[in-house]
Short mmCIF file of C-alpha atoms in Angstrom, two decimals:
data_model
loop_
_atom_site.label_atom_id
_atom_site.label_comp_id
_atom_site.label_asym_id
_atom_site.label_seq_id
_atom_site.Cartn_x
_atom_site.Cartn_y
_atom_site.Cartn_z
CA GLY A 14 75.95 28.15 81.65
CA ALA A 15 75.68 31.97 82.43
CA VAL A 16 76.12 33.06 78.72
CA VAL A 17 75.60 36.77 77.95
CA SER A 18 74.98 37.61 74.17
CA GLN A 19 75.78 41.22 73.06
CA HIS A 20 74.55 42.38 69.55
CA PRO A 21 75.73 43.79 67.32
CA SER A 22 79.42 43.12 67.75
CA TRP A 23 80.59 46.04 65.21
CA VAL A 24 78.64 48.93 64.04
CA ILE A 25 79.84 51.74 61.86
CA CYS A 26 77.38 54.85 61.39
CA LYS A 27 77.24 58.33 60.55
CA SER A 28 77.53 61.11 63.18
CA GLY A 29 74.18 62.17 64.50
CA THR A 30 72.57 58.86 64.31
CA SER A 31 71.32 56.87 67.25
CA VAL A 32 72.77 53.33 67.85
CA LYS A 33 71.10 50.56 69.92
CA ILE A 34 73.04 47.79 71.29
CA GLU A 35 71.43 44.73 73.01
CA CYS A 36 72.61 42.62 75.75
CA ARG A 37 70.90 39.26 76.66
CA SER A 38 71.24 36.70 79.06
CA LEU A 39 70.73 33.54 77.45
CA ASP A 40 70.51 30.90 80.22
CA PHE A 41 69.71 32.82 83.22
CA GLN A 42 67.71 35.49 84.66
CA ALA A 43 69.60 38.66 85.03
CA THR A 44 68.64 40.81 88.07
CA THR A 45 71.11 43.32 87.37
CA MET A 46 73.16 44.40 84.30
CA PHE A 47 76.05 46.83 83.88
CA TRP A 48 77.30 48.69 81.05
CA TYR A 49 81.00 49.45 80.45
CA ARG A 50 82.95 51.55 78.16
CA GLN A 51 86.62 50.55 77.15
CA PHE A 52 88.86 52.95 75.34
CA PRO A 53 91.89 51.49 73.47
CA LYS A 54 94.53 50.05 75.88
CA GLN A 55 92.65 51.26 78.75
CA SER A 56 90.45 49.54 81.59
CA LEU A 57 86.73 49.10 81.46
CA MET A 58 85.04 51.93 82.96
CA LEU A 59 81.57 51.38 84.26
CA MET A 60 78.84 53.66 82.83
CA ALA A 61 75.86 52.48 84.48
CA THR A 62 73.89 49.90 86.50
CA SER A 63 70.28 48.86 85.63
CA ASN A 64 67.91 46.74 87.44
CA GLU A 65 64.87 45.10 85.79
CA GLY A 66 61.87 47.32 85.57
CA SER A 67 63.74 50.36 87.19
CA LYS A 68 65.58 53.30 86.09
CA ALA A 69 69.59 52.92 85.30
CA THR A 70 71.65 54.27 87.80
CA TYR A 71 74.68 56.28 85.93
CA GLU A 72 78.01 56.84 87.10
CA GLN A 73 79.29 60.34 87.62
CA GLY A 74 80.19 62.08 84.30
CA VAL A 75 78.17 59.83 82.30
CA GLU A 76 75.19 61.74 80.21
CA LYS A 77 72.14 59.79 81.02
CA ASP A 78 70.28 61.77 77.98
CA LYS A 79 73.17 60.66 75.80
CA PHE A 80 73.32 56.84 76.67
CA LEU A 81 69.76 55.77 77.16
CA ILE A 82 69.51 52.33 79.04
CA ASN A 83 66.50 50.04 79.11
CA HIS A 84 66.05 47.01 81.23
CA ALA A 85 62.64 45.99 80.37
CA SER A 86 62.85 42.27 81.01
CA LEU A 87 65.39 39.95 83.26
CA THR A 88 66.75 38.81 80.18
CA LEU A 89 67.44 41.91 78.18
CA SER A 90 68.94 45.32 78.54
CA THR A 91 69.68 47.93 75.93
CA LEU A 92 72.00 50.88 75.40
CA THR A 93 71.04 53.49 73.19
CA VAL A 94 73.72 56.04 72.06
CA THR A 95 71.53 59.08 70.95
CA SER A 96 72.87 61.42 68.34
CA ALA A 97 76.43 59.76 68.02
CA HIS A 98 79.34 61.55 67.34
CA PRO A 99 83.10 60.48 66.80
CA GLU A 100 83.97 61.12 70.56
CA ASP A 101 81.30 58.30 71.31
CA SER A 102 83.44 55.74 69.31
CA SER A 103 84.33 53.02 71.66
CA PHE A 104 84.25 49.56 72.74
CA TYR A 105 81.14 48.82 74.99
CA ILE A 106 80.64 45.95 76.98
CA CYS A 107 77.79 44.69 79.14
CA SER A 108 77.57 41.96 81.77
CA ALA A 109 75.05 40.54 83.82
CA THR A 110 74.62 39.05 87.41
CA GLN A 111 71.92 36.56 88.54
CA THR A 112 71.55 38.32 91.73
CA ALA A 113 72.44 41.46 93.52
CA TYR A 114 74.84 40.00 96.22
CA SER A 115 78.25 41.52 95.90
CA ASN A 116 80.03 38.18 95.81
CA GLN A 117 78.49 37.05 92.63
CA PRO A 118 80.60 37.26 89.55
CA GLN A 119 79.45 39.30 86.61
CA HIS A 120 79.30 37.53 83.30
CA PHE A 121 80.39 39.64 80.21
CA GLY A 122 79.15 39.77 76.54
CA ASP A 123 81.74 39.98 73.71
CA GLY A 124 81.36 43.74 73.42
CA THR A 125 80.42 46.20 70.70
CA ARG A 126 82.86 48.32 68.66
CA LEU A 127 81.15 51.51 67.77
CA SER A 128 82.67 53.61 64.98
CA ILE A 129 81.22 57.11 64.48
CA LEU A 130 82.20 58.56 61.31
CA ALA B 24 87.91 56.50 97.19
CA GLN B 25 88.14 53.01 95.83
CA ARG B 26 90.93 52.10 93.46
CA VAL B 27 92.59 49.05 92.06
CA THR B 28 96.32 49.22 90.83
CA GLN B 29 97.88 46.80 88.67
CA PRO B 30 101.54 48.17 88.41
CA GLU B 31 102.57 46.04 85.43
CA LYS B 32 101.10 46.56 81.90
CA LEU B 33 103.12 43.79 80.50
CA LEU B 34 104.53 40.53 82.22
CA SER B 35 106.99 38.54 80.21
CA VAL B 36 107.92 34.90 81.46
CA PHE B 37 109.29 31.71 80.11
CA LYS B 38 107.10 28.78 80.04
CA GLY B 39 107.64 26.77 83.46
CA ALA B 40 108.67 30.00 85.13
CA PRO B 41 106.67 31.13 88.27
CA VAL B 42 104.16 34.10 87.76
CA GLU B 43 102.81 36.78 90.04
CA LEU B 44 100.50 39.31 88.67
CA LYS B 45 100.42 42.29 91.18
CA CYS B 46 96.97 43.89 92.30
CA ASN B 47 96.81 46.36 95.20
CA TYR B 48 93.54 48.11 96.16
CA SER B 49 92.17 51.02 98.17
CA TYR B 50 88.68 50.57 99.91
CA SER B 51 87.33 51.66 103.21
CA GLY B 52 84.88 48.67 103.65
CA SER B 53 85.41 44.91 103.47
CA PRO B 54 86.90 44.17 100.11
CA GLU B 55 85.60 41.57 97.72
CA LEU B 56 87.94 40.81 94.95
CA PHE B 57 87.99 39.03 91.64
CA TRP B 58 90.44 38.17 89.04
CA TYR B 59 89.11 38.08 85.37
CA VAL B 60 90.91 37.07 82.18
CA GLN B 61 90.63 37.77 78.66
CA TYR B 62 92.11 35.25 76.23
CA SER B 63 92.98 36.66 72.52
CA ARG B 64 89.63 37.56 70.71
CA GLN B 65 87.44 36.05 73.57
CA ARG B 66 85.28 37.80 76.24
CA LEU B 67 86.12 38.64 79.70
CA GLN B 68 85.66 35.82 82.03
CA LEU B 69 85.88 34.97 85.64
CA LEU B 70 89.23 33.32 86.86
CA LEU B 71 88.71 33.46 90.51
CA ARG B 72 87.38 35.10 93.65
CA HIS B 73 88.89 35.64 96.91
CA ILE B 74 85.89 34.07 98.83
CA SER B 75 86.22 31.13 97.14
CA ARG B 76 89.77 30.52 97.99
CA GLU B 77 90.17 28.13 94.97
CA SER B 78 92.69 27.16 92.49
CA ILE B 79 91.71 27.58 88.82
CA LYS B 80 94.08 26.56 86.06
CA GLY B 81 96.55 26.42 88.66
CA PHE B 82 96.12 30.08 89.77
CA THR B 83 95.72 31.05 93.19
CA ALA B 84 95.28 34.61 94.95
CA ASP B 85 95.18 35.23 98.51
CA LEU B 86 93.88 38.45 100.11
CA ASN B 87 96.34 40.30 102.26
CA LYS B 88 94.34 42.95 104.03
CA GLY B 89 97.46 44.31 105.76
CA GLU B 90 99.18 44.96 102.43
CA THR B 91 95.91 45.63 100.72
CA SER B 92 96.96 43.29 97.89
CA PHE B 93 95.35 40.31 95.82
CA HIS B 94 98.28 39.11 93.92
CA LEU B 95 97.60 36.34 91.37
CA LYS B 96 100.15 33.57 91.26
CA LYS B 97 100.81 30.35 89.39
CA PRO B 98 104.00 28.14 90.16
CA PHE B 99 104.59 27.17 86.56
CA ALA B 100 103.44 29.19 83.63
CA GLN B 101 102.11 27.54 80.40
CA GLU B 102 101.80 29.21 76.87
CA GLU B 103 98.06 29.19 77.05
CA ASP B 104 98.19 31.35 80.09
CA SER B 105 98.97 34.15 77.79
CA ALA B 106 95.98 36.73 78.13
CA MET B 107 95.19 40.02 79.56
CA TYR B 108 94.36 39.86 83.22
CA TYR B 109 92.23 42.07 85.39
CA CYS B 110 91.91 42.62 89.02
CA ALA B 111 88.49 43.99 90.24
CA LEU B 112 87.02 45.21 93.31
CA VAL B 113 83.39 45.20 94.27
CA TYR B 114 82.15 48.62 95.69
CA GLY B 115 78.81 50.42 96.14
CA GLY B 116 77.56 48.18 98.94
CA ALA B 117 74.74 45.72 97.48
CA THR B 118 74.95 47.26 94.03
CA ASN B 119 77.76 44.77 93.19
CA LYS B 120 79.61 47.36 90.91
CA LEU B 121 82.94 46.48 89.90
CA ILE B 122 86.11 48.87 89.60
CA PHE B 123 88.68 47.39 87.50
CA GLY B 124 92.43 47.65 87.53
CA THR B 125 94.18 48.53 84.07
CA GLY B 126 95.19 45.25 83.39
CA THR B 127 98.40 43.03 83.02
CA LEU B 128 99.18 41.35 79.73
CA LEU B 129 100.75 38.15 80.43
CA ALA B 130 102.95 36.75 77.91
CA VAL B 131 104.34 33.40 78.34
CA GLN B 132 107.22 32.47 75.64
CA PRO B 133 108.23 28.99 74.92
#
C-alpha cells in the first residue's frame, strides 16, 4: 500500500518551455504532498508543501512564480516549471502523507529527471 | 536552525561485519526522526522511525537525546543492504516537513 506515482520519469525540453510533473497517490488520500529537488550527489531539498485545496507553502529561496504547484484533489498534485532554463535541470521528487501528523512517514514517488537544453 | 548531519558519504564493510551509519541532528524541539533507504534504481522508502522502536531488516536505531544522535545499526551486514541511507528529521511543527541528511552510501562487499 501507500504507492505514489510520479509522471513523467524523464523529460527533455528546450529552454523557455514549461514542464508539468504529476504526482499521484494511487491507493490512499494524500492530505499533504511535498516537492523536493535533488542535485547530483546531494540530498533532497524541500521546495514546497501543498495541502489539498489550498495554496502551497514554499521554502525560502524557492520562486513560487517559477515553480507552480497545484493540489486540486486528495490524490493529485502537480508541479509546473515555468519558462524552464538549463539551471532548472534537476531531479524532482514528490512525496505524500495520509495525514498531517508529524509521525506519519512520507511516501515517495520515483522522481522526474528534468533536462533543459 | 534544524540540521541533520551524516558525516560519512561512503561506508564500506564486508558481509557479516557490523554496520553503524551515523546521524546527528540539531533541533530545538522534541525530535521526530526517520531513516529512509534508497536501493539501486528504486524510490526512496521508509526504513524505520524512532517512535516505533522497531527492527526492520535487522536494522535498529536508538534516539539519544543527550548526544543528539540517531545512529542506524545492524549487527551483521548483508550484500542486499547495499544502498543509500538518509536520516531525516521532522520540523515545522504540524506541517510534517522533513529535512534530510546528505546520505551515506553503504557498500557491503562479499
